[in-house]
Structure formats: C-alpha cells, structure tokens
Amino acid sequence: MKKLISLLLAAAMCSSIALSGCGSSNDIQTAQSETEQSTEEETTEDVSKDSETSEKKVFVYPADQDVSSLLPSSGGSDSVAVMFKPLYDPLFVVTNEGYHYYLVDNLEESEDGLTIKLHFNENAKWHDGEPVTVNDFLFTLKYYTEGATRANTTLTKVNGEEVIYEKTSDYDITITLPSNRSSFITSLGRTYIYPAHVFGNDPNAVEGSDEAMLGIGNGPFKLKEWNKGENIIYEKNPDYYRGEAKIDELIMKIIPDASAKEVALQSGEVSCMRISSKEKYEKYKNDENYSIFSTPECRVNYLVCNPMSSKITTKEQREALFTSINLQEIMDTVYGSEEMSKAATSIFCDQSLYYNTEMSNYEYDLEKAKQMVKDSGLEGETLTYIYNNQRVGMPEVAIVIQQQLKEVGINVELQAMDSSSFMSEFFSWMSEPSAGWDLGTNGWDSLQGDPSSTINTSLENPNATACSQETVDTFHAAIYGKTQQEIEDNFWKLQELVKEDYTIYPISCPNYVWVAQKGVSGLDTINSMVPFEDWTLIDVA
C-alpha cells in the first residue's frame, strides 16, 4: 500500500502544480538554463553581490502576491499579513508562555476579568515622527464601527453589550467589559492601530485614500519604494522604539509561482523559501549551502464529516470512519518528521492557551474498522471528499485517507479545489448548507493565545460540525467563565467532548519550515502565527 500511496502522491504533486498555476518542469529547466547562461549578468541582482547593497544587510522575502494597500485591514491571509507586519506593530501578543509587549508595555487585569488597564509605550512613534497615543487606538475602534467596514467586533461589544473605553491620559486607558469573554484580551492584543493624525481623525477618510498607500506605521521598517507587481522595499526605521532591526533593508519580492520561488532561492535572488513537502525538506536539510528553520504555525489541520451529508448520518458511521484512519501513516507519508509537523491530539494546538496535554487521538484498528463499516452501512458506499489544493499538505493527506478508507470497503472520490472555491463550498453552512460533499479537510489557524474566537462558529453551528448540545454548553461555559480555573477546566473538558462526538478528526499541527541562505538567522526565534512576529531578530551575515 505504501508504494501505491507514493505513486499517487507523485501524481497529486503534479496536478497540484497545474491547478495552483505553478510552472511546469520545463519552466523550471528553462529558468535554470537561463540563470546559468546569464549568471555573470544577473549577479548584479543577487542579494549579497550588488555594489550598492554590499555594504548593507538586505533580506529578500519571496511574497506570494502584491497587495492593494499597506493598511493592516487590507486582508487576513498569511500572504497579505506578511506584507504589512514590518510596518506595524500589534498592541501585544498573547502566548501560552505570557505576553510579548509591543505598543502596549503594561497590562493590568482585575480579578473578575472585567476591567483592563493598558499603558502605551511612551517611546513609540509613527514613521513621520508623531507619537503613538491612546487617541490612535480610539480612532482605530471608531474606524471599525464607523468606517468602511462598519462592523461590531469583539472589541466593541461582548454579548451584545457595549465595551467602555475611558482614556485617562495620552498613554493610559481603562477598558470595562459588560461581561466576561475569555478571548477578549487575545483579540485586543492582536489589534493593529491607525495614525489618527494622518487621516484627519476621520474614519471615513481611511479606505481608498492616498495616505493608505504610504504605509505610515509604527514598526521596525519604513516604506521606501513600492513597485507594483514586482516588489516592496522597506528600510530600517532608525527611530524604532524597541531598538533598530539587524538588517538594513527588507525586500518583498513578488513571486506567486512556487517553482519560480525555488529557482530564485537557488540563484541567490531571495533569502529564504518555505518548504512545503518532506521531499523538499530532505533535499535541503542535507545541503551544506542552506540552513533549515522550523517554528509552529499555530494551526490544527482536521478532517470533518459534513452534517448535511446524506451518506454519513449517524455517530456510529463517523466512529467507523475515524477508526479506519491510520494517523501515524499519514504523518510518516505526508510530513516525514516533527520538523515538518506534529501529529494533532486535540482541536487545539500546543501553542494554544488551555491545550489539554492529556489528550490522545482516535485509536486506529483496521479489523475493528472493517466490522464497524459493515455494521453501520458504509460498506461499498462512495463518499465525496473536498480539500484545498493550494494548502500545504492537504492533497497528500486526502490521498492517504482515500487509500485507508478503501481498505475498509469505502470508496472515496477526491475533489481538489482552489482556495476560493473550497472556502465557498466548505463554509456553505454559513448561508446555504451544501450536501454536495461528505468529508473535507481544513485548518484552524490563529490558535495562538485563546483559540475560542477561531473555532466558535464551527462548534456552535450544528450545520458545521454536529457537536452535541453538551459540547456546545461546555464551550459557552468556557468562553464566559468568570475565573481562570473555570475557563481552563471547561476548555479541557470541551476537547474531550469534541472527541467523543466523533465529528472532527484532528490531523496535524504543521510548522513553518524555512530553507534559507547560509548566514541568515533569526527565522525561528519566536513562534508566530504569521511570518514573522518580530522582524528585528532576523539577521544576514
């Protein structure tokens, strides 16, 4: 079976490249040939060889896409967030080890969790030299509710009631919650604020403005040059309140094509590249010209049974399916080592607050599974399995599960989709639930800190996961808990109840794995949901 899976995976990789718009092997060979033929000419473009940049440290990041603006609200995907993060700092970051302070340098929480006091770093400045103050934070909240987005966020309302913000000085603010919400501080910390003075304190002047294109932030880098569709060049902010970055210049080079990224790495045009397969990991791990870095992605990839399916209608059927899955084989075949990913044991990852360290995943038992499949009426059934073909590891996981279910008498038809089509179909339960698929794999990201804001809509909606009422009630008891002990106890219980529901199968907790040019350092200094939390730590020898 392993040989069969290997052949299928090889075929999947080829189809994945075709679907996601990546270049063919001929493209790679052509690019490599052209690179070899013009090495002498192109060395002027290399990171470390340009006469102008030889005296300064330059880090070149291969970006997936360009952006429409450099505002933090320009998009939520990793590919977009990485473009604005060098320009803007969050207030703070909540981790399972404590707070990482940025624009806010002190936080005090009352014993009942309803009052929060923040102090803003008095040395923080916008790139134009103006101080960062509480006024900028209040302007950002106003932008959320009165600007183009006009949305009530968890920062403005809890359980439908207003959150009160009281400015006590230019650098101090007191926040009063109407009731408890466990994820509030995590969401608060992730806030990226806007410079009120740049937009004339008018929240309606933000979107589409010329100022929105200037990237006037408060982070370790300032916008130097933006060549649309080609690159964005950032220069070190010499007045950065946390100390200057180690590199002098950061270049986001737009390279959507995965094959072209690798050619750029090998020719020295970019400083690093994300590794997306165990084959690539093995290739570069043993190459003395490169270094490997690995940090948790703060994500859990999972398999879910569609509650709208006409073929999977009972808990017994879901239990039969989950007993048929050999997770160890998935991890060995798709990821190869814990450097690429850890096996998941829970709907939370080990970077989450309230992660239940005593959890174990479903037990695989082939013979038992065959009998359960037969008894539950799934034997001979054909199930439709959808997955995002542009997400790392998803195509390979789907093929392995397809073969494992075939062993117990279940046929699986795989439907590979691009990101947009997949999201529309997988999350159709938000509007009109679809019965067009039976199984699907997706990932919960942003699980660093309190993970409840990421998973709440899925657990609470019976069209999404079919969790039991006890599970939903326990989830509510956790997120609205009045003490930390109450919150933690209920989140631990929640993870056990979700397992008992046999509706979500946690598969993997993947890592960001980077291959970088020799001399690059700092890519693994801080675990981060999006590359990279702290750009000041990256260095180039």
Coordinates of C-alpha atoms in Angstrom, one line a residue:
M1 CA 0.0 0.0 0.0
K2 CA 2.9 2.4 0.8
K3 CA 4.2 2.0 -2.8
L4 CA 0.7 2.7 -4.2
I5 CA 0.4 5.8 -2.0
S6 CA 3.8 7.1 -3.1
L7 CA 2.8 6.8 -6.7
L8 CA -0.5 8.6 -6.1
L9 CA 1.3 11.3 -4.1
A10 CA 3.7 11.9 -7.0
A11 CA 0.7 12.2 -9.4
A12 CA -1.0 14.6 -6.9
M13 CA 2.0 16.8 -6.7
C14 CA 2.0 17.3 -10.5
S15 CA -1.8 18.0 -10.6
S16 CA -1.4 20.4 -7.6
I17 CA 1.2 22.4 -9.5
A18 CA -1.1 22.5 -12.5
L19 CA -4.1 23.6 -10.5
S20 CA -2.4 26.3 -8.5
G21 CA -0.8 27.9 -11.5
C22 CA 2.8 26.8 -10.8
G23 CA 5.3 26.4 -13.6
S24 CA 5.9 23.0 -15.2
S25 CA 9.2 21.1 -15.0
N26 CA 10.0 22.6 -18.4
D27 CA 9.6 26.1 -17.0
I28 CA 12.0 25.2 -14.1
Q29 CA 14.5 23.8 -16.6
T30 CA 14.2 26.8 -18.8
A31 CA 14.6 29.2 -15.9
Q32 CA 17.6 27.2 -14.6
S33 CA 19.1 27.2 -18.0
E34 CA 18.6 30.9 -18.4
T35 CA 20.0 31.5 -15.0
E36 CA 23.1 29.5 -15.8
Q37 CA 23.6 31.3 -19.2
S38 CA 23.3 34.7 -17.7
T39 CA 24.9 34.2 -14.3
E40 CA 27.5 36.9 -14.8
E41 CA 24.9 39.4 -15.9
E42 CA 22.4 38.6 -13.1
T43 CA 24.9 38.6 -10.2
T44 CA 24.2 42.3 -10.0
E45 CA 20.7 41.4 -8.8
D46 CA 21.8 38.9 -6.1
V47 CA 21.2 39.9 -2.5
S48 CA 24.8 39.9 -1.4
K49 CA 26.6 41.0 -4.6
D50 CA 25.0 44.2 -5.7
S51 CA 27.6 47.0 -5.5
E52 CA 25.1 49.3 -3.9
T53 CA 23.9 46.8 -1.3
S54 CA 27.2 45.1 -0.5
E55 CA 27.7 47.5 2.4
K56 CA 24.3 46.9 3.9
K57 CA 22.4 43.9 5.1
V58 CA 19.5 43.0 2.9
F59 CA 16.9 40.3 3.4
V60 CA 14.7 39.3 0.4
Y61 CA 11.4 37.5 1.1
P62 CA 9.5 35.7 -1.7
A63 CA 6.0 37.1 -1.3
D64 CA 3.0 35.2 -2.8
Q65 CA 1.2 38.3 -4.1
D66 CA 1.1 42.1 -4.1
V67 CA -1.4 44.0 -2.0
S68 CA -4.0 46.7 -2.7
S69 CA -2.9 48.9 0.2
L70 CA -0.5 48.8 3.1
L71 CA -3.1 49.1 5.8
P72 CA -3.5 46.3 8.3
S73 CA -7.1 45.9 7.2
S74 CA -6.0 45.0 3.6
G75 CA -6.6 41.3 4.3
G76 CA -6.3 38.5 6.8
S77 CA -4.4 35.8 4.9
D78 CA -0.8 35.0 5.7
S79 CA 0.2 36.1 2.2
V80 CA -1.2 39.6 2.8
A81 CA -0.4 40.0 6.5
V82 CA 3.3 39.4 5.9
M83 CA 3.4 42.5 3.7
F84 CA 2.2 45.0 6.4
K85 CA 3.7 43.4 9.5
P86 CA 7.1 45.0 9.1
L87 CA 5.4 48.4 9.1
Y88 CA 3.0 48.0 12.0
D89 CA 3.3 46.5 15.5
P90 CA 0.4 44.9 17.4
L91 CA -0.5 46.1 20.9
F92 CA 0.8 42.9 22.3
V93 CA 0.8 39.1 21.6
V94 CA -0.7 36.6 24.0
T95 CA 1.1 33.2 24.1
N96 CA 1.0 30.2 26.3
E97 CA 4.1 31.5 28.0
G98 CA 2.9 35.0 28.7
Y99 CA 2.7 38.4 26.9
H100 CA 5.0 39.8 24.3
Y101 CA 4.6 43.5 24.6
Y102 CA 4.8 45.9 21.7
L103 CA 2.9 49.2 21.5
V104 CA 1.4 48.4 24.9
D105 CA 4.1 47.9 27.5
N106 CA 1.9 47.1 30.5
L107 CA -1.4 45.4 31.1
E108 CA -3.3 45.0 34.3
E109 CA -6.5 42.9 34.6
S110 CA -8.9 42.9 37.6
E111 CA -9.5 39.8 39.5
D112 CA -13.0 39.4 38.0
G113 CA -11.7 39.9 34.5
L114 CA -14.0 42.8 33.7
T115 CA -11.5 45.7 34.0
I116 CA -8.4 46.0 31.9
K117 CA -5.8 48.8 32.1
L118 CA -3.3 49.4 29.3
H119 CA -0.3 51.6 29.2
F120 CA 1.1 52.6 25.8
N121 CA 4.9 52.7 25.3
E122 CA 5.7 56.4 25.5
N123 CA 8.7 56.0 23.2
A124 CA 6.7 54.6 20.3
K125 CA 6.4 56.9 17.3
W126 CA 4.8 56.8 13.9
H127 CA 7.1 56.8 10.9
D128 CA 6.5 60.6 10.4
G129 CA 7.8 61.2 14.0
E130 CA 4.4 61.8 15.7
P131 CA 3.9 59.9 19.0
V132 CA 1.7 56.8 19.2
T133 CA -1.0 57.5 21.8
V134 CA -4.3 56.3 23.1
N135 CA -6.0 58.6 20.6
D136 CA -4.8 56.4 17.8
F137 CA -6.2 53.4 19.5
L138 CA -9.6 55.1 20.0
F139 CA -9.5 56.3 16.3
T140 CA -9.0 52.7 15.2
L141 CA -12.0 51.5 17.2
K142 CA -14.0 54.3 15.6
Y143 CA -12.8 53.2 12.2
Y144 CA -14.0 49.6 12.9
T145 CA -17.6 50.8 13.8
E146 CA -18.0 53.9 11.6
G147 CA -15.5 53.4 8.7
A148 CA -15.9 51.4 5.6
T149 CA -16.1 48.1 7.5
R150 CA -18.8 49.3 9.9
A151 CA -18.6 46.1 12.0
N152 CA -19.1 45.5 15.7
T153 CA -16.1 43.5 16.7
T154 CA -15.4 41.6 19.9
L155 CA -13.5 44.7 20.9
T156 CA -16.6 46.9 20.8
K157 CA -19.3 44.6 22.1
V158 CA -19.5 41.5 24.3
N159 CA -22.7 39.5 24.3
G160 CA -24.4 42.4 22.5
E161 CA -23.4 45.0 25.2
E162 CA -21.0 47.9 24.7
V163 CA -17.4 47.7 25.9
I164 CA -16.5 51.0 27.6
Y165 CA -13.2 52.7 26.9
E166 CA -12.0 55.5 29.2
K167 CA -8.9 57.5 28.3
T168 CA -7.1 58.5 31.5
S169 CA -4.0 60.1 29.8
D170 CA -2.4 60.2 26.4
Y171 CA -0.8 56.8 27.2
D172 CA -3.3 55.2 29.5
I173 CA -6.7 53.7 29.0
T174 CA -9.2 51.7 31.1
I175 CA -11.4 49.1 29.5
T176 CA -14.6 47.9 31.2
L177 CA -16.3 44.8 29.9
P178 CA -20.1 44.3 30.4
S179 CA -19.5 40.6 31.0
N180 CA -16.7 38.0 30.7
R181 CA -15.3 36.8 27.4
S182 CA -12.2 34.6 27.6
S183 CA -10.8 35.6 24.1
F184 CA -11.1 39.4 24.7
I185 CA -7.5 40.0 25.7
T186 CA -6.1 37.8 22.9
S187 CA -8.2 39.8 20.3
L188 CA -7.2 43.1 22.0
G189 CA -3.5 42.3 21.7
R190 CA -3.7 41.4 18.0
T191 CA -5.1 44.9 17.2
Y192 CA -3.1 47.0 14.7
I193 CA -3.8 50.7 15.1
Y194 CA -4.0 53.5 12.6
P195 CA -2.4 57.0 12.8
A196 CA -5.4 59.3 13.6
H197 CA -3.5 62.4 12.5
V198 CA -2.7 61.1 9.1
F199 CA -6.4 60.6 8.3
G200 CA -7.5 63.9 10.0
N201 CA -9.2 61.8 12.7
D202 CA -11.9 60.9 10.1
P203 CA -12.6 57.1 10.0
N204 CA -14.3 57.6 6.6
A205 CA -11.1 59.0 5.1
V206 CA -9.1 55.8 5.5
E207 CA -10.2 53.5 2.7
G208 CA -9.1 54.4 -0.7
S209 CA -7.1 57.4 0.4
D210 CA -3.6 58.3 -0.9
E211 CA -2.5 58.1 2.7
A212 CA -3.5 54.5 2.9
M213 CA -0.8 53.7 0.3
L214 CA 2.0 55.4 2.2
G215 CA 2.4 52.7 4.9
I216 CA 2.9 55.2 7.7
G217 CA 3.2 52.7 10.5
N218 CA 5.0 52.3 13.8
G219 CA 7.0 49.2 13.2
P220 CA 10.7 48.4 12.7
F221 CA 10.7 49.2 9.0
K222 CA 9.5 52.1 6.9
L223 CA 8.2 52.1 3.3
K224 CA 11.0 53.0 0.9
E225 CA 9.7 52.0 -2.5
W226 CA 6.7 50.2 -3.9
N227 CA 7.0 48.8 -7.5
K228 CA 3.5 47.4 -8.1
G229 CA 3.5 43.7 -9.1
E230 CA 7.3 43.5 -8.6
N231 CA 8.4 44.3 -5.1
I232 CA 8.0 46.4 -2.0
I233 CA 11.2 47.7 -0.5
Y234 CA 11.4 48.6 3.2
E235 CA 14.2 50.4 5.0
K236 CA 15.2 50.1 8.7
N237 CA 13.4 52.6 11.0
P238 CA 16.3 54.2 12.9
D239 CA 13.8 55.6 15.5
Y240 CA 12.1 52.3 16.3
Y241 CA 11.2 52.3 20.0
R242 CA 12.3 48.8 20.6
G243 CA 15.7 49.2 19.0
E244 CA 16.9 49.1 15.4
A245 CA 16.5 46.0 13.3
K246 CA 19.6 44.0 12.5
I247 CA 19.0 44.2 8.7
D248 CA 19.1 47.5 6.9
E249 CA 16.7 46.7 4.1
L250 CA 13.8 44.3 3.6
I251 CA 12.6 43.5 0.1
M252 CA 9.3 41.7 -0.5
K253 CA 9.8 40.2 -4.0
I254 CA 6.5 39.2 -5.6
I255 CA 6.9 35.6 -6.8
P256 CA 3.5 33.8 -6.9
D257 CA 4.8 30.7 -8.6
A258 CA 6.2 28.1 -6.3
S259 CA 8.7 26.7 -8.9
A260 CA 10.0 30.2 -9.5
K261 CA 10.5 30.7 -5.8
E262 CA 12.8 27.8 -5.7
V263 CA 14.8 28.9 -8.7
A264 CA 15.1 32.3 -7.1
L265 CA 16.4 30.7 -3.9
Q266 CA 19.0 28.6 -5.8
S267 CA 20.2 31.6 -7.8
G268 CA 20.5 33.8 -4.7
E269 CA 17.8 36.2 -5.5
V270 CA 15.8 35.5 -2.3
S271 CA 17.0 34.9 1.2
C272 CA 14.6 32.1 2.1
M273 CA 11.7 29.9 1.0
R274 CA 9.0 28.0 2.8
I275 CA 9.4 24.2 2.4
S276 CA 6.1 22.5 1.7
S277 CA 6.9 18.8 1.5
K278 CA 9.0 16.2 3.2
E279 CA 10.9 15.7 -0.1
K280 CA 12.0 19.3 -0.2
Y281 CA 12.9 19.1 3.5
E282 CA 15.1 16.1 2.9
K283 CA 16.7 17.8 -0.1
Y284 CA 17.7 21.0 1.7
K285 CA 18.4 19.5 5.1
N286 CA 21.4 17.7 3.7
D287 CA 22.7 20.6 1.6
E288 CA 25.5 22.5 3.3
N289 CA 24.7 25.6 1.3
Y290 CA 21.5 26.2 3.2
S291 CA 20.1 26.4 6.7
I292 CA 16.7 25.0 7.9
F293 CA 14.5 26.7 10.4
S294 CA 11.2 25.4 11.9
T295 CA 8.6 27.1 14.1
P296 CA 4.9 26.1 14.9
E297 CA 2.3 27.5 12.6
C298 CA -0.2 27.7 15.4
R299 CA -2.7 25.7 13.3
V300 CA -4.6 22.5 13.5
N301 CA -5.5 20.7 10.3
Y302 CA -8.5 18.5 10.6
L303 CA -11.0 16.2 8.9
V304 CA -14.7 16.8 9.3
C305 CA -17.8 14.9 8.4
N306 CA -20.4 17.1 6.7
P307 CA -23.5 17.2 8.9
M308 CA -25.5 17.8 5.7
S309 CA -24.3 14.6 4.1
S310 CA -27.0 12.1 3.1
K311 CA -24.4 9.2 3.4
I312 CA -22.9 9.9 6.9
T313 CA -25.9 10.3 9.1
T314 CA -25.1 8.6 12.4
K315 CA -22.4 8.8 15.1
E316 CA -21.7 5.1 14.5
Q317 CA -20.8 5.8 10.9
R318 CA -18.5 8.7 12.0
E319 CA -16.8 6.4 14.6
A320 CA -16.3 3.8 11.9
L321 CA -14.6 6.3 9.7
F322 CA -12.3 7.6 12.4
T323 CA -11.3 4.1 13.5
S324 CA -10.3 3.5 9.9
I325 CA -7.7 6.3 9.8
N326 CA -4.1 5.5 10.5
L327 CA -2.7 8.8 11.6
Q328 CA 0.8 7.6 12.0
E329 CA 0.9 6.5 8.4
I330 CA -0.4 10.0 7.4
M331 CA 2.3 11.7 9.4
D332 CA 5.1 9.4 8.0
T333 CA 3.9 9.7 4.4
V334 CA 3.0 13.3 4.2
Y335 CA 5.3 15.1 6.7
G336 CA 8.1 12.6 7.4
S337 CA 9.2 14.2 10.7
E338 CA 8.2 16.5 13.5
E339 CA 10.3 19.2 11.9
M340 CA 7.5 19.5 9.3
S341 CA 4.6 18.8 11.6
K342 CA 3.5 17.2 14.8
A343 CA 0.5 14.8 14.9
A344 CA -2.5 16.6 16.4
T345 CA -4.2 15.2 19.6
S346 CA -6.9 17.8 20.0
I347 CA -8.8 20.6 18.3
F348 CA -6.3 22.9 20.0
C349 CA -2.6 23.0 19.3
D350 CA 0.2 23.1 21.9
Q351 CA 0.7 26.8 21.3
S352 CA -2.9 27.5 22.5
L353 CA -3.9 28.5 25.9
Y354 CA -6.0 25.7 27.6
Y355 CA -4.4 23.0 25.5
N356 CA -5.3 19.6 27.1
T357 CA -1.9 17.9 27.5
E358 CA -3.6 14.6 28.5
M359 CA -5.5 14.2 25.2
S360 CA -4.8 11.4 22.7
N361 CA -6.2 11.0 19.2
Y362 CA -8.5 8.3 17.9
E363 CA -7.2 4.8 18.0
Y364 CA -6.7 3.1 14.7
D365 CA -7.8 -0.6 14.4
L366 CA -8.1 -2.0 10.9
E367 CA -10.1 -5.1 11.7
K368 CA -12.4 -3.4 14.1
A369 CA -13.0 -0.7 11.5
K370 CA -13.9 -3.1 8.8
Q371 CA -16.6 -4.6 11.0
M372 CA -17.9 -1.2 12.1
V373 CA -18.0 0.0 8.5
K374 CA -20.1 -3.1 7.6
D375 CA -22.4 -2.8 10.6
S376 CA -23.0 0.9 10.0
G377 CA -24.0 0.5 6.4
L378 CA -21.0 2.4 4.9
E379 CA -19.5 -0.7 3.2
G380 CA -19.5 -0.1 -0.6
E381 CA -20.6 3.5 -0.2
T382 CA -18.9 6.2 -2.3
L383 CA -18.1 9.4 -0.4
T384 CA -17.1 12.8 -1.8
Y385 CA -14.0 14.3 -0.2
I386 CA -13.2 18.0 -0.8
Y387 CA -9.9 19.7 0.0
N388 CA -7.9 22.9 -0.7
N389 CA -5.3 22.0 -3.3
Q390 CA -3.4 25.2 -2.6
R391 CA -2.8 24.5 1.1
V392 CA 0.4 22.7 2.1
G393 CA -0.1 19.0 2.8
M394 CA -3.8 18.9 2.0
P395 CA -3.6 17.0 -1.3
E396 CA -1.3 14.4 0.1
V397 CA -3.4 13.9 3.2
A398 CA -6.5 13.4 1.1
I399 CA -4.8 10.7 -1.0
V400 CA -3.6 8.7 2.1
I401 CA -7.1 8.8 3.7
Q402 CA -8.7 7.8 0.4
Q403 CA -6.5 4.7 0.3
Q404 CA -7.1 3.9 4.0
L405 CA -10.8 4.0 3.6
K406 CA -10.6 1.8 0.5
E407 CA -9.0 -0.8 2.7
V408 CA -12.2 -1.0 4.9
G409 CA -14.6 -1.0 1.9
I410 CA -15.4 2.6 1.4
N411 CA -14.8 4.4 -1.9
V412 CA -13.7 8.0 -1.9
E413 CA -14.0 10.5 -4.7
L414 CA -11.5 13.3 -4.3
Q415 CA -12.4 16.9 -5.3
A416 CA -9.4 19.2 -5.5
M417 CA -10.4 22.9 -5.3
D418 CA -8.6 26.2 -5.4
S419 CA -8.7 28.2 -2.2
S420 CA -11.7 30.4 -3.2
S421 CA -13.9 27.5 -4.5
F422 CA -13.0 25.4 -1.4
M423 CA -13.8 28.1 1.1
S424 CA -17.2 28.8 -0.6
E425 CA -18.2 25.1 -0.5
F426 CA -16.7 24.1 2.8
F427 CA -18.2 27.1 4.7
S428 CA -21.5 27.0 2.8
W429 CA -23.2 26.3 6.2
M430 CA -22.8 30.0 7.0
S431 CA -25.5 30.7 4.4
E432 CA -27.0 27.8 2.5
P433 CA -25.6 24.4 3.8
S434 CA -24.4 22.1 1.0
A435 CA -24.9 18.4 0.9
G436 CA -22.6 18.1 -2.1
W437 CA -19.7 16.6 -0.1
D438 CA -19.3 14.1 2.7
L439 CA -15.7 14.6 4.0
G440 CA -13.5 17.7 4.0
T441 CA -10.1 18.8 5.4
N442 CA -9.4 22.3 6.5
G443 CA -7.2 24.1 9.1
W444 CA -7.9 26.3 12.1
D445 CA -5.3 29.0 12.2
S446 CA -4.7 31.8 14.7
L447 CA -4.7 29.3 17.6
Q448 CA -2.0 31.2 19.5
G449 CA -3.4 32.6 22.8
D450 CA -7.1 31.9 23.4
P451 CA -8.3 29.8 20.4
S452 CA -12.0 30.2 21.0
S453 CA -12.6 33.1 18.6
T454 CA -11.3 30.9 15.8
I455 CA -13.4 27.8 16.5
N456 CA -16.6 29.3 17.9
T457 CA -18.7 29.5 14.8
S458 CA -17.8 25.9 13.8
L459 CA -18.6 24.4 17.2
E460 CA -21.8 26.3 17.8
N461 CA -23.4 25.7 14.4
P462 CA -25.0 22.2 14.0
N463 CA -24.7 22.6 10.2
A464 CA -20.9 22.9 10.6
T465 CA -19.8 20.1 12.9
A466 CA -22.8 18.4 14.5
C467 CA -21.4 18.7 18.0
S468 CA -23.6 17.6 20.9
Q469 CA -25.5 20.1 23.0
E470 CA -23.3 19.2 25.9
T471 CA -20.3 20.2 23.9
V472 CA -21.8 23.5 22.9
D473 CA -22.9 24.2 26.5
T474 CA -19.4 23.4 27.8
F475 CA -17.9 25.7 25.1
H476 CA -20.1 28.5 26.3
A477 CA -19.2 27.8 30.0
A478 CA -15.5 28.1 28.9
I479 CA -15.7 31.4 27.0
Y480 CA -17.9 33.1 29.5
G481 CA -16.2 31.7 32.6
K482 CA -15.6 34.2 35.5
T483 CA -12.3 32.7 36.8
Q484 CA -9.2 31.3 35.0
Q485 CA -9.7 28.0 36.7
E486 CA -13.3 27.8 35.5
I487 CA -12.3 28.7 31.9
E488 CA -9.4 26.2 31.8
D489 CA -11.4 23.3 33.3
N490 CA -14.2 23.8 30.8
F491 CA -11.8 24.1 27.8
W492 CA -10.1 20.9 28.8
K493 CA -13.5 19.2 29.1
L494 CA -14.5 20.7 25.8
Q495 CA -11.6 19.0 24.0
E496 CA -12.6 15.6 25.4
L497 CA -16.3 16.1 24.5
V498 CA -15.5 17.0 20.9
K499 CA -13.5 13.8 20.6
E500 CA -16.5 11.9 22.0
D501 CA -18.7 13.5 19.4
Y502 CA -16.8 11.8 16.5
T503 CA -17.3 14.8 14.2
I504 CA -13.8 16.4 14.0
Y505 CA -10.7 14.4 13.5
P506 CA -7.6 16.5 14.3
I507 CA -4.8 15.5 11.9
S508 CA -1.7 17.7 12.2
C509 CA -0.1 20.8 13.8
P510 CA 2.1 21.9 10.9
N511 CA 5.2 24.1 11.2
Y512 CA 6.6 26.9 9.2
V513 CA 9.7 25.3 7.8
W514 CA 12.1 27.6 6.0
V515 CA 15.2 26.9 3.9
A516 CA 17.5 29.9 4.0
Q517 CA 20.8 31.0 2.5
K518 CA 23.8 30.4 4.8
G519 CA 24.3 33.3 7.1
V520 CA 20.6 34.1 7.6
S521 CA 19.5 33.8 11.2
G522 CA 16.5 34.6 13.5
L523 CA 13.7 32.9 11.5
D524 CA 12.9 30.6 14.3
T525 CA 13.4 32.9 17.3
I526 CA 9.7 33.4 18.1
N527 CA 6.8 31.1 17.4
S528 CA 4.4 33.1 15.2
M529 CA 1.0 32.7 13.5
V530 CA 2.3 34.7 10.5
P531 CA 5.9 35.2 9.4
F532 CA 7.4 36.9 11.3
E533 CA 6.3 38.3 14.7
D534 CA 9.5 40.2 15.3
W535 CA 11.4 41.3 12.1
T536 CA 14.1 42.9 14.2
L537 CA 15.5 39.5 15.1
I538 CA 16.3 38.5 11.5
D539 CA 19.9 38.9 10.5
V540 CA 22.1 38.3 7.4
A541 CA 25.8 37.7 7.8

